[in-house]
XYZ file of C-alpha atoms in Angstrom:
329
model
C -15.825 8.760 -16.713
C -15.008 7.807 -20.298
C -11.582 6.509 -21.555
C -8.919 8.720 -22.937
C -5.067 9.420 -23.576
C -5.092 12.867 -23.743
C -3.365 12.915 -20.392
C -0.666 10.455 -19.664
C -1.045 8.002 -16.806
C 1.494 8.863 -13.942
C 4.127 5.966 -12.773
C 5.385 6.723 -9.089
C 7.448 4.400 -7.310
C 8.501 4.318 -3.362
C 11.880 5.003 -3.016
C 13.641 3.906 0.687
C 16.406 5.397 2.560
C 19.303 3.662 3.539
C 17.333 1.733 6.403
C 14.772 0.603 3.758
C 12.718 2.641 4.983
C 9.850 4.190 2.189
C 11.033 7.960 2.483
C 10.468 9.598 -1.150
C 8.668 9.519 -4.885
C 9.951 8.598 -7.521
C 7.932 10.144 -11.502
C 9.460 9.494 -14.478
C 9.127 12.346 -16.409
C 10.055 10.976 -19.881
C 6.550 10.789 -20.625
C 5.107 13.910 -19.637
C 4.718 16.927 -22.383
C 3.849 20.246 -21.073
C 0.317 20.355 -22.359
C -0.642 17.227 -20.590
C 1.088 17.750 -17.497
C -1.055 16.555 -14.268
C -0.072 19.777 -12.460
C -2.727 19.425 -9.778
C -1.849 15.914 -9.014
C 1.828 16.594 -9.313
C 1.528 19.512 -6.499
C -0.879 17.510 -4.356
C 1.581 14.779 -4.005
C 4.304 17.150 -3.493
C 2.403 18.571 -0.238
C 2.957 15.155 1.234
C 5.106 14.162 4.060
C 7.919 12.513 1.310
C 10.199 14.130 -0.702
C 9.420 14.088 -4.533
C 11.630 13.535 -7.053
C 11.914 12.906 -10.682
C 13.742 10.753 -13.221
C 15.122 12.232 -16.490
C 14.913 10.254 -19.570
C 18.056 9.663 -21.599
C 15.953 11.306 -24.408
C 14.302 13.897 -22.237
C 15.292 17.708 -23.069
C 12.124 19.052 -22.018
C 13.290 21.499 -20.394
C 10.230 23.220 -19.858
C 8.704 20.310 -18.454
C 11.544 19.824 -16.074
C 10.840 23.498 -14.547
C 6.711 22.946 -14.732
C 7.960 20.539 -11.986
C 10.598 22.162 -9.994
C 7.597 24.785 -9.480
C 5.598 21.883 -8.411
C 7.747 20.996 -5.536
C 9.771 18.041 -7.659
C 13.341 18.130 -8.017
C 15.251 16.140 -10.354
C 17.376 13.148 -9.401
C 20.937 12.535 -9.294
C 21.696 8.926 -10.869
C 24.818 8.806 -8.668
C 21.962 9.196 -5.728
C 19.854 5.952 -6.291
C 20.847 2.794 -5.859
C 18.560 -0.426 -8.103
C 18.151 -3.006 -6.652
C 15.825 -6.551 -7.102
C 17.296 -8.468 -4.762
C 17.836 -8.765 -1.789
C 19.780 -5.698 -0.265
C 23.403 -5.951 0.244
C 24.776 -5.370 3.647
C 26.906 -2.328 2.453
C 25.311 -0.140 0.156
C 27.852 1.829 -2.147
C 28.922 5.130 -0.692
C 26.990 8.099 -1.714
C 23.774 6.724 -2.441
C 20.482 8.032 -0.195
C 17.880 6.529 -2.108
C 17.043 2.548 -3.126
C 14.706 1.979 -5.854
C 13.792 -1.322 -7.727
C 11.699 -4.988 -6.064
C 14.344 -5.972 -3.567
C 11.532 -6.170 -0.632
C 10.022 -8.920 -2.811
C 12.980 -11.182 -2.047
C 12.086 -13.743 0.152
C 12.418 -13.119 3.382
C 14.361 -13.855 6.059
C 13.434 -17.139 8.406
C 11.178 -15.359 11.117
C 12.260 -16.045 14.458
C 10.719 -16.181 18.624
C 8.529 -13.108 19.020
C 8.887 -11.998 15.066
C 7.431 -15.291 14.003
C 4.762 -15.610 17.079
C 3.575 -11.875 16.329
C 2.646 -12.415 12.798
C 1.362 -15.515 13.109
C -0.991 -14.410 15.893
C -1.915 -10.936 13.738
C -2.717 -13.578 11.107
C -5.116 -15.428 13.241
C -6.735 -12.642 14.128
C -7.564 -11.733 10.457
C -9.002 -15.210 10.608
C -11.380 -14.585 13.356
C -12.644 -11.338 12.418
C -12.954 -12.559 8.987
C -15.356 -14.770 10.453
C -17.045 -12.398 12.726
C -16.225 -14.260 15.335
C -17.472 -13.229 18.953
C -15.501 -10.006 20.509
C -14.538 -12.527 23.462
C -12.304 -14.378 21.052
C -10.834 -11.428 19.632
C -9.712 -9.917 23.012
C -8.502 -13.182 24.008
C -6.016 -13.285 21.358
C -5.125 -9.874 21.443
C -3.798 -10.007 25.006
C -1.401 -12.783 24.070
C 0.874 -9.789 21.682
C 1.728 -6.491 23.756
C 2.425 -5.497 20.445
C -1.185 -5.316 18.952
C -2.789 -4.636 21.895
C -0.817 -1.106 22.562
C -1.031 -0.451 18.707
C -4.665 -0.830 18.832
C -5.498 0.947 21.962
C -3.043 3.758 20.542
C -5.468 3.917 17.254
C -8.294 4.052 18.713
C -7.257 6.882 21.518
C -5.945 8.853 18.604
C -8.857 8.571 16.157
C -11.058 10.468 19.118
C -13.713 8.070 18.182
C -14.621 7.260 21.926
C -16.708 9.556 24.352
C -14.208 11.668 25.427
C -12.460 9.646 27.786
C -9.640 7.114 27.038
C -10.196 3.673 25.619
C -8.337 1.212 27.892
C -10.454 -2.107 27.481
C -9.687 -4.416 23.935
C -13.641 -5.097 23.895
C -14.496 -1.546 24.016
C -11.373 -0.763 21.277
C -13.037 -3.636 18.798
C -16.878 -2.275 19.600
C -16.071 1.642 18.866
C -12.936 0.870 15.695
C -15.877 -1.659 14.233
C -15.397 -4.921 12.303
C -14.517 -3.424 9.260
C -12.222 -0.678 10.099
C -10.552 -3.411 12.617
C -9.942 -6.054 9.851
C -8.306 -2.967 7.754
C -5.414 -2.552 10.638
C -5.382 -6.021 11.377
C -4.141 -6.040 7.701
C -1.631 -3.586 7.880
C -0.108 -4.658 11.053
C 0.654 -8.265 9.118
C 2.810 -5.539 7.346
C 4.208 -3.541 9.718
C 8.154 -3.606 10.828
C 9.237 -6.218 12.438
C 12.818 -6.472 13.587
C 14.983 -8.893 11.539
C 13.081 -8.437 8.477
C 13.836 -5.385 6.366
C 11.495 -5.805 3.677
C 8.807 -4.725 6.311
C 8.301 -0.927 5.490
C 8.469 -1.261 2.034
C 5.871 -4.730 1.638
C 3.702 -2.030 3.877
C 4.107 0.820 1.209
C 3.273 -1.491 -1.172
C 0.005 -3.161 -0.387
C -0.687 0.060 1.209
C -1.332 1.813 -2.069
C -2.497 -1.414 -3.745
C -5.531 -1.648 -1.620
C -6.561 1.975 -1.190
C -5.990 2.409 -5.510
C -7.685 -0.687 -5.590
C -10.929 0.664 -3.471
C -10.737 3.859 -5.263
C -10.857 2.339 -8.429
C -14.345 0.265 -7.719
C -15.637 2.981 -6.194
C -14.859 4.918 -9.407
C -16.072 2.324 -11.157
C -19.542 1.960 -10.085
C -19.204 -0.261 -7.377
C -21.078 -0.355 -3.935
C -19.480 -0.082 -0.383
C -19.022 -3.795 0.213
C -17.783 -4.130 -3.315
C -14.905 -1.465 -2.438
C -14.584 -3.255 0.825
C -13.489 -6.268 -1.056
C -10.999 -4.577 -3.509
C -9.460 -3.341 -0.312
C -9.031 -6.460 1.141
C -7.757 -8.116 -2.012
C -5.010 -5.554 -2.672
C -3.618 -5.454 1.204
C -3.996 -9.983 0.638
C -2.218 -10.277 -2.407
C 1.070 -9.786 -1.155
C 0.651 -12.278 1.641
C 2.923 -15.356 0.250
C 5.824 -12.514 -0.537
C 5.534 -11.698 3.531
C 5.545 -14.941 4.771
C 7.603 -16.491 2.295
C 4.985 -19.608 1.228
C 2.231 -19.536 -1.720
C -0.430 -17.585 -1.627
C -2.565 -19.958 -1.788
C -1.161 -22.001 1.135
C -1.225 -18.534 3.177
C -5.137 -18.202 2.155
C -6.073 -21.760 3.122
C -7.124 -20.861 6.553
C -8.716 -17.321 6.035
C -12.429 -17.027 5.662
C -12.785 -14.972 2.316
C -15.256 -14.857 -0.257
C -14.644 -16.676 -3.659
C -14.236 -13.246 -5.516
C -11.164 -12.360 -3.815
C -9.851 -15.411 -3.344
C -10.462 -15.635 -7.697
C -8.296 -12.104 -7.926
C -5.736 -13.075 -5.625
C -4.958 -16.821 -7.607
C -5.706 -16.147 -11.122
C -6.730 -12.431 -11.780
C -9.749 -13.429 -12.689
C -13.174 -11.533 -12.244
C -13.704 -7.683 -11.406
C -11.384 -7.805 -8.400
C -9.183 -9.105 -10.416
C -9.082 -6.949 -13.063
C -8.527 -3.816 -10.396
C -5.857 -5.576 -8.994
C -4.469 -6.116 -12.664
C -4.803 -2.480 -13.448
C -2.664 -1.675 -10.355
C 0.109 -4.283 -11.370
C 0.693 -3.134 -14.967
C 1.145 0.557 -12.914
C 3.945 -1.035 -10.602
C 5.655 -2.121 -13.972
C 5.095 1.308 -15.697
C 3.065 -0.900 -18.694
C 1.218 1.337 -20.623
C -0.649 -0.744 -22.764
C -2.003 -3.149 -19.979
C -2.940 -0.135 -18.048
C -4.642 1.386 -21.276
C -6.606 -1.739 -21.535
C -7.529 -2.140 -18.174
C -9.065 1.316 -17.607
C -10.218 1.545 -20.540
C -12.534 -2.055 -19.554
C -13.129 -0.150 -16.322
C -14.054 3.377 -18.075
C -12.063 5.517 -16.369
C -9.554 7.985 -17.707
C -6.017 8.214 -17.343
C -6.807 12.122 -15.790
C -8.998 9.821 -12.910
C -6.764 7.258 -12.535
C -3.705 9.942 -11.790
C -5.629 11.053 -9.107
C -6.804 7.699 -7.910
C -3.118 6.905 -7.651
C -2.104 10.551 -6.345
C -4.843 9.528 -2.819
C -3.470 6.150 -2.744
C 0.053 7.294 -2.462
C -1.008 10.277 -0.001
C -2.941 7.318 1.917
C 0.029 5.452 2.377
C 2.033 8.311 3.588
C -0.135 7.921 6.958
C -0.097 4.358 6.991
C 3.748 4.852 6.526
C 3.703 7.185 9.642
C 1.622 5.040 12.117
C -1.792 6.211 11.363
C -3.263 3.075 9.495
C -6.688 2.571 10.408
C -8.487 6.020 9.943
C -11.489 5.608 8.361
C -11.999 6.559 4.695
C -14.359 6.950 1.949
């Protein structure tokens, strides 16, 4: 694909329900004009388990526009209905509000404690191990010591119907028929996944949810082989690691077994994994001209990239609902 403007880039945020819980879309819609609009994308999204909504400029009188995406399945949003926040969330939110928008889930977090702590920790180990393909033996081992994992896992795998017809009750036989690959994937998400006492959960899940499936999507668009895509993945569900557990990054990374080109991404944005996972930043902070740049160095079009973004976001709508792990181009 070759670089263009013709179409505007689309900037979607997350927005979470009372509970901080990721429930809806947010587009602003100050950018679009009715001969550019991403219709497709736009109706694709809509079809998605969250609601869709869409942010007004102060400037915008497009009204045109505005109805191209009521008939899309968007509807407009109240500003008495939203609630911005980038800090950490009060414990009474004002009355009247359904939806919170802003970085408050990148506050630091709470001090983790007993099983909370233990759990992540442990899913963290894990990550280690199969990181390092270590044996299956010292994979199950581990995962009996969290009921958690184990029932997630043995839940995946029953519901993927990837066995031979009859129900997957042993850890080795879970690891053998999910494979390395697609096991380090939800070994990754469940580092993410909601944990009592922590309510930036959901939302650091959203997240690096769409980071890492954008980010594959993008090196796959790109040009880039299957192990190459493998690693984009990995870098965008890492790079949010020291925001989960509250330390630097690299102090989180120390013990993990990855290769020097994620490990370059994650610590200075440097190299190609970098660059992907630069491209995906300057979309979380609605920058334009970074984003320009970037895909442009990446030649891909803003029409591609919408609908790079459009899967990612769809993606983590299952991730979102408890079916991380499904394998994926």
């Amino acid at each position: 694909m070759t670089a263009t403007t013709a179409m505007p880039p689309v900037f979607l945020h997350p927005l979470a329900d009372r509970n901080g819980v990721p429930s809806a879309l947010l587009l602003d819609a100050s950018g679009l004009q009715i001969d550019t609009m991403p219709a497709s994308v736009l109706q694709e999204l809509a079809s998605g388990s969250m609601s869709c909504y869409y942010r007004v400029g102060q400037t915008d009188a497009k009204a045109a526009v505005h109805q191209l995406l009521d008939e899309a399945g968007w509807k407009a949003l109240p500003a008495d209905k939203v609630h911005h926040s980038d800090i950490a969330l009060a414990a009474e939110l004002p009355t009247g509000v359904a939806w919170i928008e802003g970085d408050w889930f990148l506050a630091p977090p709470p001090k983790p404690v007993g099983s909370q702590a233990a759990s992540r920790a442990l899913a963290l180990k894990l990550v280690q191990l199969v990181s390092a393909d270590a044996d299956t033996h010292e994979i199950e081992a581990l995962l009996r010591q969290d009921p958690t994992l184990s029932y997630h896992l043995l839940r995946l795998v029953n519901s993927l119907g990837m066995g031979t017809g009859r129900r997957v009750t042993s850890f080795s036989q879970a690891i053998l028929i999910l494979g390395r690959s697609q096991l380090r994937r939800w070994l990754n998400l469940m580092l993410f996944s909601s944990r009592e006492a922590d309510q930036r959960s959901a939302m650091l899940l959203a997240r690096v949810s769409v980071r890492a499936r954008a980010m594959e999507l993008l090196s796959k668009a790109a040009g880039h082989d299957k192990p190459h895509q493998e690693q984009a993945f990995m870098a965008g569900m890492f790079s949010l690691l020291g925001v989960l557990f509250g330390m630097p990054l690299a102090e989180v990374l120390k013990p993990l077994t990855i290769s020097e080109a994620v490990q370059l991404a994650l610590l200075s944005r440097e190299g190609e994994l970098g660059q992907l996972l630069s491209v995906v930043e300057a979309a979380e902070h609605d920058d334009v001209a970074a984003l320009t740049l970037g895909l442009q160095a990446l030649q891909i079009d803003n029409a591609g990239f919408n609908q790079i973004l459009a899967d990612a976001y769809l993606w983590m709508q299952g991730v979102s609902a408890g079916k991380a792990g499904a394998p994926h181009a």
